[in-house]
CSV table of C-alpha atoms in Angstrom, one decimal:
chain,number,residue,atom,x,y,z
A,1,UNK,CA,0.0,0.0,0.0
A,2,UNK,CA,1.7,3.4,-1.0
A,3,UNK,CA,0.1,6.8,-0.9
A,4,UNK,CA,0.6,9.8,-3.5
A,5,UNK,CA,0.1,13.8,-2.7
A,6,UNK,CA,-3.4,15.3,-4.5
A,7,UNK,CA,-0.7,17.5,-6.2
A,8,UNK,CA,1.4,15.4,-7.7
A,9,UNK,CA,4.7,15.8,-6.9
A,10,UNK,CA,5.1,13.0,-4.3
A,11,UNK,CA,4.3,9.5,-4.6
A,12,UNK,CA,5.2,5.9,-3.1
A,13,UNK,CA,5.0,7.0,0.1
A,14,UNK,CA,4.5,4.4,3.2
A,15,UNK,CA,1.6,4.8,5.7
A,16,UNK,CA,4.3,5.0,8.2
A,17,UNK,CA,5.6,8.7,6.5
A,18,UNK,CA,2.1,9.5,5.4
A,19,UNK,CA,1.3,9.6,8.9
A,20,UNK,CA,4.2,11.0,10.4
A,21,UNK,CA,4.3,13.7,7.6
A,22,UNK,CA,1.0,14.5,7.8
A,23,UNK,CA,0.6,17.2,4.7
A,24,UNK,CA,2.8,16.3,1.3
A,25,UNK,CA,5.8,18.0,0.9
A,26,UNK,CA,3.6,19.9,-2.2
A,27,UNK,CA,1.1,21.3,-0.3
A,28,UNK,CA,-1.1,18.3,-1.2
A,29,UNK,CA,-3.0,15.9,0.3
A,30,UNK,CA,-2.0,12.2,0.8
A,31,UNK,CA,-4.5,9.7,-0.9
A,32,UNK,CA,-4.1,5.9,-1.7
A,33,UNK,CA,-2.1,4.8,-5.0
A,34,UNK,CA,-4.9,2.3,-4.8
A,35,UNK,CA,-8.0,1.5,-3.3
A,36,UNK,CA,-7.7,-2.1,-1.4
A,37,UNK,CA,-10.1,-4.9,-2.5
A,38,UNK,CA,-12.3,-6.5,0.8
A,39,UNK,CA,-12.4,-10.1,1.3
A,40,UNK,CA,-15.4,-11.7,-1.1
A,41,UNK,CA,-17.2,-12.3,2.2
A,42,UNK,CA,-16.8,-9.5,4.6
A,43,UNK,CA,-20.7,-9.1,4.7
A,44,UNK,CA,-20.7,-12.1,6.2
A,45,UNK,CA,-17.6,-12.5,8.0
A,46,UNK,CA,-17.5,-9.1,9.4
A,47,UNK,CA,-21.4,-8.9,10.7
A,48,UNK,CA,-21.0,-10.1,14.5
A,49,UNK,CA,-17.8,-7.9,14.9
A,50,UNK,CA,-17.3,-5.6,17.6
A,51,UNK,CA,-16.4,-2.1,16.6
A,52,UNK,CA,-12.8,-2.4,17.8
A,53,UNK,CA,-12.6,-5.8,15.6
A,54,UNK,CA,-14.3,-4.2,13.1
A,55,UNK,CA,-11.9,-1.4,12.5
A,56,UNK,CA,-8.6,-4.1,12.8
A,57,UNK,CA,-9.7,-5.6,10.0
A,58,UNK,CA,-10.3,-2.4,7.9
A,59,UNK,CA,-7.1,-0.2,9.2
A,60,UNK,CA,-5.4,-3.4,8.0
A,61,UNK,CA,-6.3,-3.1,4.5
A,62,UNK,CA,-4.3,0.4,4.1
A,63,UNK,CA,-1.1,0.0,6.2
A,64,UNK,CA,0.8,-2.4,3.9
A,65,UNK,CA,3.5,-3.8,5.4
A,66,UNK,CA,4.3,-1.0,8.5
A,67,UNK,CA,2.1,-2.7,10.6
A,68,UNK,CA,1.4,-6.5,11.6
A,69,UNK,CA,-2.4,-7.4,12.3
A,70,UNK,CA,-1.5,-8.0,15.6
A,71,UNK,CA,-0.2,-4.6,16.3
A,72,UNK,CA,-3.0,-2.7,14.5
A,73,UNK,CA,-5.2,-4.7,16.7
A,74,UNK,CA,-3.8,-3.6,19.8
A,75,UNK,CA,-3.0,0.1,18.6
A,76,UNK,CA,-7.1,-0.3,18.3
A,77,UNK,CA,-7.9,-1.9,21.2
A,78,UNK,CA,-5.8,0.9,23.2
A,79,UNK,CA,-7.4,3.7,21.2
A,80,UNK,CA,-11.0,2.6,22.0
A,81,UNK,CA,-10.8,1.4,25.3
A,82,UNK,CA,-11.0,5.3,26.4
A,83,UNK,CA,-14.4,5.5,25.3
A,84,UNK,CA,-17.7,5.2,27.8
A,85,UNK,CA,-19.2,2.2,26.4
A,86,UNK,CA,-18.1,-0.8,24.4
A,87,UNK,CA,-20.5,-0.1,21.3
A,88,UNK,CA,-18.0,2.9,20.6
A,89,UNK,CA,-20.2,4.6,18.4
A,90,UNK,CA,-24.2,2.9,19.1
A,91,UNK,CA,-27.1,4.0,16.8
A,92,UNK,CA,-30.1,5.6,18.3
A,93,UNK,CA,-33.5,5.5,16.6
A,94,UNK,CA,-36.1,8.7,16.8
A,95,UNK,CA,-38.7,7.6,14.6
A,96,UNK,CA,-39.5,4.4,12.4
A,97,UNK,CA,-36.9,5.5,9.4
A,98,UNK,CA,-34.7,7.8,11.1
A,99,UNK,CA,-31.6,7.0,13.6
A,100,UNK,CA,-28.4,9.3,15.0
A,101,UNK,CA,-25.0,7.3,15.0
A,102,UNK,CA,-23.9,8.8,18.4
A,103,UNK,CA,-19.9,9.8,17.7
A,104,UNK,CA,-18.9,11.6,21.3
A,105,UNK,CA,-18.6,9.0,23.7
A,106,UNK,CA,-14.4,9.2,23.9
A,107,UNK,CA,-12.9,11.2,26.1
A,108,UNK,CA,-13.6,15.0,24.9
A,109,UNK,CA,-17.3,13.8,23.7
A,110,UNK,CA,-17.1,14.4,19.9
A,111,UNK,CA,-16.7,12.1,16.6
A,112,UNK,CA,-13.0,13.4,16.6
A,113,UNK,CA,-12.0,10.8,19.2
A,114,UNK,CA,-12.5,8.0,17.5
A,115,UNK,CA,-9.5,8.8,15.0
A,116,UNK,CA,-7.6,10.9,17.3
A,117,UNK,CA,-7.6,8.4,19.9
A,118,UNK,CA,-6.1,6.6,17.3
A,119,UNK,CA,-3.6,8.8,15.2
A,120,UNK,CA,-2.3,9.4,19.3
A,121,UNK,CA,-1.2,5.9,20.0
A,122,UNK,CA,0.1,5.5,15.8
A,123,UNK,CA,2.6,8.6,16.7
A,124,UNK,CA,4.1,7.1,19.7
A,125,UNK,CA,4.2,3.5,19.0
A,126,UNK,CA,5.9,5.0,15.3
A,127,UNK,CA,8.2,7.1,16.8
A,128,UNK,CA,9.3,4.6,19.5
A,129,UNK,CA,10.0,2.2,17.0
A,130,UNK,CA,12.2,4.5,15.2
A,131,UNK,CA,14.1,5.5,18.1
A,132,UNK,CA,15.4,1.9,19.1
A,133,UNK,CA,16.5,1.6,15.8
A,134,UNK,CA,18.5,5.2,15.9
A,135,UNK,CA,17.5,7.4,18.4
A,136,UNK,CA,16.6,11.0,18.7
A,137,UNK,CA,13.2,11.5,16.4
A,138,UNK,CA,10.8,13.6,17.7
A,139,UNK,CA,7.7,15.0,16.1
A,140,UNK,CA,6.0,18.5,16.5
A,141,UNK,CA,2.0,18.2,16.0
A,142,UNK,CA,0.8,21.4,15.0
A,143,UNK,CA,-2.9,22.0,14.8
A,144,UNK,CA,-6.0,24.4,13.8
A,145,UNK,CA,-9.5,23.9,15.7
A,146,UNK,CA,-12.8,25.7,15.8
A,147,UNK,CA,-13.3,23.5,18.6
A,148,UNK,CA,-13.3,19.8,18.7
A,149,UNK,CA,-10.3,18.9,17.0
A,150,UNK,CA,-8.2,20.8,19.6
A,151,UNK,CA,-9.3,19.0,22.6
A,152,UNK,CA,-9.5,15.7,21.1
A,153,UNK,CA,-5.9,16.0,19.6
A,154,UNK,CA,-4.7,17.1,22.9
A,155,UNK,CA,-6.1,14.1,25.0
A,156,UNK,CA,-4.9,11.9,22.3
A,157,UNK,CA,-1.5,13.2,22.6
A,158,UNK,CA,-1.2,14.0,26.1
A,159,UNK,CA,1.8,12.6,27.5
A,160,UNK,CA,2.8,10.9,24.6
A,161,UNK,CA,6.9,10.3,24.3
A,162,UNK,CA,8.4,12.0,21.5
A,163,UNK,CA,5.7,14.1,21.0
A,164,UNK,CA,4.9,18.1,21.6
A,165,UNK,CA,1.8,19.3,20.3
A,166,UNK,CA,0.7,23.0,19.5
A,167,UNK,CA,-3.1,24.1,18.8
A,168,UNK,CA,-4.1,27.3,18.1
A,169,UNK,CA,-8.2,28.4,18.2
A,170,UNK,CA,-9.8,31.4,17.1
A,171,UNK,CA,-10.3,33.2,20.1
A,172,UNK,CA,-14.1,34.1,21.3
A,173,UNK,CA,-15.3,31.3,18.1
A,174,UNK,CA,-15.3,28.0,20.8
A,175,UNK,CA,-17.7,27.1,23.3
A,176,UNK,CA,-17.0,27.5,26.8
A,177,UNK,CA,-16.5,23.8,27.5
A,178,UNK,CA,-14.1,23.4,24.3
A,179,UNK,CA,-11.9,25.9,25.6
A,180,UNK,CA,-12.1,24.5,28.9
A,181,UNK,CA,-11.0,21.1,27.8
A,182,UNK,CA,-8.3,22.4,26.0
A,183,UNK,CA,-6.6,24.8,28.5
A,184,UNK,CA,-7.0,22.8,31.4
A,185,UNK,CA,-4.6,20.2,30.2
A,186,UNK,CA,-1.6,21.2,32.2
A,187,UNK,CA,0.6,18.5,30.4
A,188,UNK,CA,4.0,19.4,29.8
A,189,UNK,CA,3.8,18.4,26.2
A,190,UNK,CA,0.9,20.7,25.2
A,191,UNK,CA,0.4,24.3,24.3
A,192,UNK,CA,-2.4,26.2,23.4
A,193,UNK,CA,-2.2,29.2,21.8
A,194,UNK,CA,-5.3,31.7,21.1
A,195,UNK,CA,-5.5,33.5,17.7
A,196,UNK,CA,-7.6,36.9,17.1
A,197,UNK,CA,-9.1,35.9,14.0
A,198,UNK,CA,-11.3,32.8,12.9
A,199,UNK,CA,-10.7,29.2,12.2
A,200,UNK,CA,-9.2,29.7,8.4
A,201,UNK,CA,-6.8,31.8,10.2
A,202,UNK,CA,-5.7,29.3,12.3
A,203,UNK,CA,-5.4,26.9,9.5
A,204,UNK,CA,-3.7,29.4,7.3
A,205,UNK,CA,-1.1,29.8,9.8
A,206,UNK,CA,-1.0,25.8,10.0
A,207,UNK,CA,-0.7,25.4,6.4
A,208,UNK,CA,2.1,28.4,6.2
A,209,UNK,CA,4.2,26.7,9.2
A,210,UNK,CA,3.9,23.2,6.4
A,211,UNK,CA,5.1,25.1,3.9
A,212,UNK,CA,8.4,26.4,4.9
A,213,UNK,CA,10.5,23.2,4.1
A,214,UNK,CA,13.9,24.3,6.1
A,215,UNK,CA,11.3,24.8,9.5
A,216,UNK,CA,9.1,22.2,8.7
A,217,UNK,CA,12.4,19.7,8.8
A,218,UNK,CA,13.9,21.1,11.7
A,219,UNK,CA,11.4,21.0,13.7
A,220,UNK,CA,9.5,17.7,12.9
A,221,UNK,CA,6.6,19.3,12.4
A,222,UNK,CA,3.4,16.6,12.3
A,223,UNK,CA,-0.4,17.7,11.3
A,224,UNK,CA,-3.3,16.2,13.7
A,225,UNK,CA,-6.2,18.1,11.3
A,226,UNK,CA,-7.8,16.0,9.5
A,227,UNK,CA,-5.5,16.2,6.7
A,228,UNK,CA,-3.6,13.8,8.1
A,229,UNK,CA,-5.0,10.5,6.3
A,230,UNK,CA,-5.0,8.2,9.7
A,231,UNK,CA,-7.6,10.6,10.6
A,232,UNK,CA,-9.5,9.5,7.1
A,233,UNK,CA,-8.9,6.1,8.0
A,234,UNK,CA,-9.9,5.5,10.8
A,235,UNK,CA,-13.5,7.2,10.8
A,236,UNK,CA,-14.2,4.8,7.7
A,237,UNK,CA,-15.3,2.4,10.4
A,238,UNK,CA,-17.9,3.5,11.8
A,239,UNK,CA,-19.8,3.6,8.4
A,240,UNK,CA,-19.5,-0.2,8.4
A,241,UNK,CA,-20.5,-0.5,12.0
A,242,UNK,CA,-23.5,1.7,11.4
A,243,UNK,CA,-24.2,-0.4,8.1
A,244,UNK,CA,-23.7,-3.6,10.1
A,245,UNK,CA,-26.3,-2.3,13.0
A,246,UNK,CA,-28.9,-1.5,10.8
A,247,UNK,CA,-29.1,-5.1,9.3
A,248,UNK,CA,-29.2,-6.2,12.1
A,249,UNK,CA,-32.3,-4.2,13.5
A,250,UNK,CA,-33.7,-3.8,10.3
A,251,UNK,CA,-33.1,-6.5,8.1
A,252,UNK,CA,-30.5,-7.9,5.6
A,253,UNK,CA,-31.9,-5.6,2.9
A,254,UNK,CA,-32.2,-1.6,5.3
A,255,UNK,CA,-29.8,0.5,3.3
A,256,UNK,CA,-28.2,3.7,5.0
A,257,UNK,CA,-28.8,7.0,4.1
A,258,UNK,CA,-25.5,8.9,5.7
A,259,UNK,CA,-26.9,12.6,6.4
A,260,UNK,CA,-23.4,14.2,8.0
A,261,UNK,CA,-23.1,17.7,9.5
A,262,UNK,CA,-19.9,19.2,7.6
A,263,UNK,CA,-17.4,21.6,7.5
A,264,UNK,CA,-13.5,20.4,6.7
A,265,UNK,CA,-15.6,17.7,5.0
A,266,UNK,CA,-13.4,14.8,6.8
A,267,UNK,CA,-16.1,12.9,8.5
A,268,UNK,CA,-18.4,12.7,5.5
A,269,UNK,CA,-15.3,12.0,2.9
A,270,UNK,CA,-14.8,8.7,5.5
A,271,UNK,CA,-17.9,7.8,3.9
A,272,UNK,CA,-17.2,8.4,0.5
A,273,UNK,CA,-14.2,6.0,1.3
A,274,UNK,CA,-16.4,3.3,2.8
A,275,UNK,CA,-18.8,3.4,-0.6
A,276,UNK,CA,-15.6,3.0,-2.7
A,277,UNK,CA,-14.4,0.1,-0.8
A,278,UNK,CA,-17.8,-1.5,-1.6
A,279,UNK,CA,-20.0,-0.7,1.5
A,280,UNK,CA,-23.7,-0.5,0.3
A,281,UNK,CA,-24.9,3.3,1.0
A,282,UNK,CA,-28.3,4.8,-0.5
A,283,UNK,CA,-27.0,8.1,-0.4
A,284,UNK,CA,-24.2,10.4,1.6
A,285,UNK,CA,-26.2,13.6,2.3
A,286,UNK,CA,-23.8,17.0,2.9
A,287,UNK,CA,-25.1,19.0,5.7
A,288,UNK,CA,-23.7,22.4,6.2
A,289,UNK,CA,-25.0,25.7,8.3
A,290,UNK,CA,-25.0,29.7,6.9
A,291,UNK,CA,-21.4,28.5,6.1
A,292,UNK,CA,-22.5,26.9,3.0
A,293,UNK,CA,-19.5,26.6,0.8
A,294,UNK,CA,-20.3,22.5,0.2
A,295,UNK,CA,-23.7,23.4,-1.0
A,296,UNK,CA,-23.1,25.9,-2.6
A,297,UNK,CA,-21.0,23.8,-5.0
A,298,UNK,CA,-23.2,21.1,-5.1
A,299,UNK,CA,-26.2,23.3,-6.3
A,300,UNK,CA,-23.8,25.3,-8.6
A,301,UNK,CA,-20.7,23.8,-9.5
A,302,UNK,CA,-18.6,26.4,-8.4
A,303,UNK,CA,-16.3,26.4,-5.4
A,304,UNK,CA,-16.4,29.5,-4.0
A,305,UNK,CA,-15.0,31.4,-0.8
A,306,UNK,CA,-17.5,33.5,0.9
A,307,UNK,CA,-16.2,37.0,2.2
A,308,UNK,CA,-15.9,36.1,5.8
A,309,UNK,CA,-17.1,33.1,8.3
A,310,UNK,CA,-20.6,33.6,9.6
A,311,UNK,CA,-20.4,32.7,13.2
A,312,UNK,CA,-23.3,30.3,14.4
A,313,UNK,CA,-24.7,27.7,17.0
A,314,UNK,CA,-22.4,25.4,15.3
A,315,UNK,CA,-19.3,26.7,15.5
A,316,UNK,CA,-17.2,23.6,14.3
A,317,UNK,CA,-18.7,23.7,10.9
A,318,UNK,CA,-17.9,27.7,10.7
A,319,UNK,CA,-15.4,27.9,8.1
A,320,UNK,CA,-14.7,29.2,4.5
A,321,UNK,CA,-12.8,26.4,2.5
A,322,UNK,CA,-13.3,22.4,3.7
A,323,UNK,CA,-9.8,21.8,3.1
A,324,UNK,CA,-10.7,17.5,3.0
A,325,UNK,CA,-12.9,18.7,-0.1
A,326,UNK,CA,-9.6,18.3,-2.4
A,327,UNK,CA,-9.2,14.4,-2.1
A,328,UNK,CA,-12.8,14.5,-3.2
A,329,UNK,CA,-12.1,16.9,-6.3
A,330,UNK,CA,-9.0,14.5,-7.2
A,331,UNK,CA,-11.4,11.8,-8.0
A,332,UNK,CA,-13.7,14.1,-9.4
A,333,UNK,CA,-10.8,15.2,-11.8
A,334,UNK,CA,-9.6,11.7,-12.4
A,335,UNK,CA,-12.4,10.0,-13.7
A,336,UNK,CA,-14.7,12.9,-15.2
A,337,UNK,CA,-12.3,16.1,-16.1
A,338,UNK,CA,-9.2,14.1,-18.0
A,339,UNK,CA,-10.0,13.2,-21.7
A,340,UNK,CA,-11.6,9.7,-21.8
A,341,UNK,CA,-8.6,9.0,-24.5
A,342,UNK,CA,-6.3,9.4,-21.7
A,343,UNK,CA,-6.6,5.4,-21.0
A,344,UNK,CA,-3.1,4.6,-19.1
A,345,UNK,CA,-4.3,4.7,-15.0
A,346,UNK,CA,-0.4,6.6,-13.6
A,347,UNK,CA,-1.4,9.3,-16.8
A,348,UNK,CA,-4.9,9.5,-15.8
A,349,UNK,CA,-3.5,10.1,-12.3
A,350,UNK,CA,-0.8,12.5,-13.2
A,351,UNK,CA,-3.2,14.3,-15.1
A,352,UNK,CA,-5.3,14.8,-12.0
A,353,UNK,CA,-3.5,16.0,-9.8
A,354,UNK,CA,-2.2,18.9,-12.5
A,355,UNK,CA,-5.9,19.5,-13.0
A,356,UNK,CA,-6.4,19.2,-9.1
A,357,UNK,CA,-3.4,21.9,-8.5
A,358,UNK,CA,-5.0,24.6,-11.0
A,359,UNK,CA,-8.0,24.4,-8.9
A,360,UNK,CA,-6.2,25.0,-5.8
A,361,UNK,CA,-4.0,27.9,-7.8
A,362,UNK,CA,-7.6,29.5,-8.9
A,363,UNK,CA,-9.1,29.0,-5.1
A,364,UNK,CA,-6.1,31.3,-4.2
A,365,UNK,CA,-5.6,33.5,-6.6
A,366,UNK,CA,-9.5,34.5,-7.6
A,367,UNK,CA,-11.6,32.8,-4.8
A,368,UNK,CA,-13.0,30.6,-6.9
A,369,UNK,CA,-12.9,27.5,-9.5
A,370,UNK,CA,-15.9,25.9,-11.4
A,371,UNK,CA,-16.0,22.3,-12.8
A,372,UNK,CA,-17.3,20.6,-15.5
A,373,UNK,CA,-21.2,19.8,-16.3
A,374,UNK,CA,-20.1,16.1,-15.9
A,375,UNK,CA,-18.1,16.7,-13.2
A,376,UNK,CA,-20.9,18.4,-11.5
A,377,UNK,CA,-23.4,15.6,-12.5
A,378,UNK,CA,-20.7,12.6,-11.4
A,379,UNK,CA,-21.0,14.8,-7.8
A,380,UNK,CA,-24.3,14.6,-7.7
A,381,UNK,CA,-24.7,11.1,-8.1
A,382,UNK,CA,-22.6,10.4,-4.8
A,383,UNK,CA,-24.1,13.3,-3.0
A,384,UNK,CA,-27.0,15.2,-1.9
A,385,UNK,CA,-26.9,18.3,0.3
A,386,UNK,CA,-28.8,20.6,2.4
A,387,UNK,CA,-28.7,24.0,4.2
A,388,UNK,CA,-29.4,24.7,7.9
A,389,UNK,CA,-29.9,28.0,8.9
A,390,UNK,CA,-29.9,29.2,13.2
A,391,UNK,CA,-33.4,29.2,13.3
A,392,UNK,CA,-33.8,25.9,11.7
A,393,UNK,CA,-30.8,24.7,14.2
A,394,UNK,CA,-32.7,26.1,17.9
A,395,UNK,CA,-36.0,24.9,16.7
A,396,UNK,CA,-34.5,21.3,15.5
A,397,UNK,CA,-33.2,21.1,18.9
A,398,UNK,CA,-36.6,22.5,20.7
A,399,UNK,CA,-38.8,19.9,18.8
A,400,UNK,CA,-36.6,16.7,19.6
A,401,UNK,CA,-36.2,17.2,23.3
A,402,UNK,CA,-39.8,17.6,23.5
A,403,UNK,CA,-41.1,15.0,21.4
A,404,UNK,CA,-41.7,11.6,23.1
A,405,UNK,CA,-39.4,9.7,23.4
A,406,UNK,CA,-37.2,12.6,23.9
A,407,UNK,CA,-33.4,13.1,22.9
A,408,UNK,CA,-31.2,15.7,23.3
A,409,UNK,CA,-29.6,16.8,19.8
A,410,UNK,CA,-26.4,19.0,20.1
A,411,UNK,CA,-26.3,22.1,17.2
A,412,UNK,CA,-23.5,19.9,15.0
A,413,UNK,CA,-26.3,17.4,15.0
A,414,UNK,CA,-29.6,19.5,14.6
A,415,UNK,CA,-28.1,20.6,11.3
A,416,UNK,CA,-27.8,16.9,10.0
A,417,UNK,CA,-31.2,15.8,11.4
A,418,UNK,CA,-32.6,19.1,10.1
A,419,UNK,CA,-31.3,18.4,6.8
A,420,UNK,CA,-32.4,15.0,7.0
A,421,UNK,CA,-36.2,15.8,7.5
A,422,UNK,CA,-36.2,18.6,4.8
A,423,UNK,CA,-35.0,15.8,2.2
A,424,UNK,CA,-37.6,13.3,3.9
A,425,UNK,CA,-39.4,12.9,0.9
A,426,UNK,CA,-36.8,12.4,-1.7
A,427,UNK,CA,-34.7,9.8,0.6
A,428,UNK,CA,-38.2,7.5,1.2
A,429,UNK,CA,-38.5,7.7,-2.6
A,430,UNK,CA,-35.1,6.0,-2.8
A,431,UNK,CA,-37.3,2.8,-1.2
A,432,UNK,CA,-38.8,1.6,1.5
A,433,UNK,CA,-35.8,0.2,2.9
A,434,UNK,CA,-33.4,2.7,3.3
A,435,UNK,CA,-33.3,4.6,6.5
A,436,UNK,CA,-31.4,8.2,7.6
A,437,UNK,CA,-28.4,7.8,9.7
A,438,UNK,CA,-27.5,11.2,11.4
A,439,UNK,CA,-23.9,11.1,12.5
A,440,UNK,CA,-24.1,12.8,15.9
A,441,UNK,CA,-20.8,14.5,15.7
A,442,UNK,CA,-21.0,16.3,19.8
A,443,UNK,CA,-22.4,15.9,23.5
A,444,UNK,CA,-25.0,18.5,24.0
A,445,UNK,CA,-23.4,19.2,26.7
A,446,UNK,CA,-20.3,20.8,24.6
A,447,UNK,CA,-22.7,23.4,23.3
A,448,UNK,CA,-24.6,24.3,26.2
A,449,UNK,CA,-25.3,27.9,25.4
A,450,UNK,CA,-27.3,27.0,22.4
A,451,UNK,CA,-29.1,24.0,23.9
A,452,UNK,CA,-30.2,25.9,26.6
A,453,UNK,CA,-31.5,28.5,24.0
């Protein structure tokens, strides 16, 4: 298994480095050479497996020859053992076709603990290795965060050997409880550091930090966003696990309809990875707030950077530019942008990512890019989306806490199950068997200010 950058300039890198590295060396993002084939039976074979099994078996399929099945099975088992019950991630229902895939029971209460439980205990048990082969490698994580990434990364790295991590916020943008989690950590081997401005800023400083080669060397630097593709990885499971619960509720034909709250477009482009690898999915439904980017280029076929961030009740999907988005757009220019004469796979791919990097160049440059009618159309076949605006978000809430039986929704969440119930009608007319999975992506109790409202 070897990974190449979105850009194009690296390629037949190890999961090991793609890890470690984080961001390519080009500014791209690290995505597969190939896409691994399942077993012929893993419908079968996998069906009874706990999550933690569950996820062994499909981490295994990207990490080549870096890692033994034994020790990605005990990486696992570490990573989820942290986590308040041992479903992992359990499936709710609220009504006869409509269920939330609760994400927050780890440590910091949000969907980023499963992988960053995860990409912790990859980062030690890498570095350790290295060091008793030739000692002093070290790695400096360096992270953005509108809120749950920042926490999460830090109680996945906390105490970790080897590793110091910095995350910066955008100062006044967080909830109360997101801050608290993160500055509270008095760990030797963390720093938080507060920026006046919003989350892109945060990111841009991130992404400038990746970009100075000479600093980036000497200081080891390592990225815990989810542009790091162990993050990718390792949410892919709990697509399968939600796929595997439904069957098993529902019966051996209940399809899932994903409907994902989204911003950096990590957790929904997990499922878009789980479809690829063969996992039977209805439809993956993109739902964003006022920050609408996503939609917006769903409904238009332009990708375009609004003027500023819109701050809302769901401050982890306020940003400008869902930096996952490009692994998306290289496929998207791989199979539907590059001439159909182009018939040689590496040239197809090369092609890509020079089509991929013009993009970027044009998202920087003018603040915008626009793709094809058939791109646009192939997009559309893969997914639907939907808007949620603060209204929509408080009364969402208001309506599921007091309907019987009641539940609790936090505003990450509202958005997807709002989005879910405006598209009611055309996901039932995808058949009778197929049912809305909400990823639940927070505890309520992270976002108590708008809960309470």
């Amino acid at each position: 298994m070897k990974y190449r950058s979105t850009r194009g300039q690296v390629s037949g890198q190890s999961f090991e480095s793609v890890v470690l590295e984080g961001l390519a060396a080009d500014g791209g993002l690290f995505i597969p050479e190939q896409l691994p084939t399942l077993p012929a039976d893993w419908q079968t074979a996998w069906a009874e497996l706990s999550f933690p099994e569950l996820a062994t078996e499909l981490i295994a399929q990207f990490v080549g020859t870096d890692l033994s099945h034994t020790e990605v099975s005990q990486l696992v088992q570490k990573s989820y053992a942290t986590f308040d019950t041992p479903e992992v991630t359990p499936m709710v229902q609220l009504d006869a076709r409509t269920h939330v895939l609760e994400l927050f029971h780890g440590p910091t209460f949000a969907f980023k603990d499963v992988a960053l439980q995860f990409l912790g205990n990859l980062f030690e048990f890498f570095l350790e290795r290295r060091n008793a082969q030739s000692g002093g490698h070290r790695l400096t994580v360096v992270g953005a965060t509108s809120g749950d990434t920042g926490s999460a990364a830090i109680y996945g790295l906390r105490g970790k050997k080897n590793v110091e991590v910095f995350i910066l916020h955008p100062r006044g943008r967080v909830s109360a409880v997101q801050e608290a989690q993160m500055t509270t950590v008095l760990d030797e081997n963390v720093h938080n550091v507060s920026i006046e401005g919003t989350f892109d800023d945060c990111q841009d400083i991130v992404k400038e930090l990746f970009s100075r080669s000479e600093f980036r060397r000497e200081h080891s630097l390592g990225a815990v966003n989810s542009i790091n593709w162990a993050r990718i990885l390792a949410q892919i499971s709990y697509y399968f696990c939600a796929f595997f619960a439904l069957r098993r509720s529902h019966g051996a034909d209940a399809l899932p309809a994903f409907v994902v709250p989204s911003g950096n477009f990590g957790d929904i482009l997990a499922g878009f990875y789980a479809q690829s690898l063969g996992l039977p999915v209805a439809k993956l439904v993109i739902a964003t707030n006022a920050n609408d980017i996503l939609d917006r280029f769903l409904r238009t076929g332009t990708y375009e950077k609004d003027a500023s961030v819109a701050a809302t009740p769901s401050p982890a999907m306020d940003i400008l530019v869902s930096s996952n988005f490009e692994r998306f757009l290289w496929y998207l220019a791989r199979d539907h942008e590059v001439p159909s004469s182009v018939v040689d796979p590496e040239e197809r791919a090369a092609r890509a990512c020079e089509i991929l990097a013009q993009w970027m160049d044009r998202l920087k440059t003018a603040g915008s890019f626009s793709v094809s009618p058939a791109a646009l159309d192939a997009a559309r076949q893969v997914f639907w989306s939907g808007r949620c605006g603060d209204a929509e978000t408080y009364s969402t809430i208001a309506a599921h806490y007091s309907h019987e039986p009641s539940y609790l929704l936090d505003p990450h969440t509202a958005v997807g199950v709002h989005v879910a119930e405006t598209l009611r009608p055309e996901i039932q007319a995808l058949g009778a068997h197929v049912h809305s999975v909400c990823l639940s992506t927070a505890h309520p109790a992270k976002f108590s200010d708008a809960v309470l409202r």
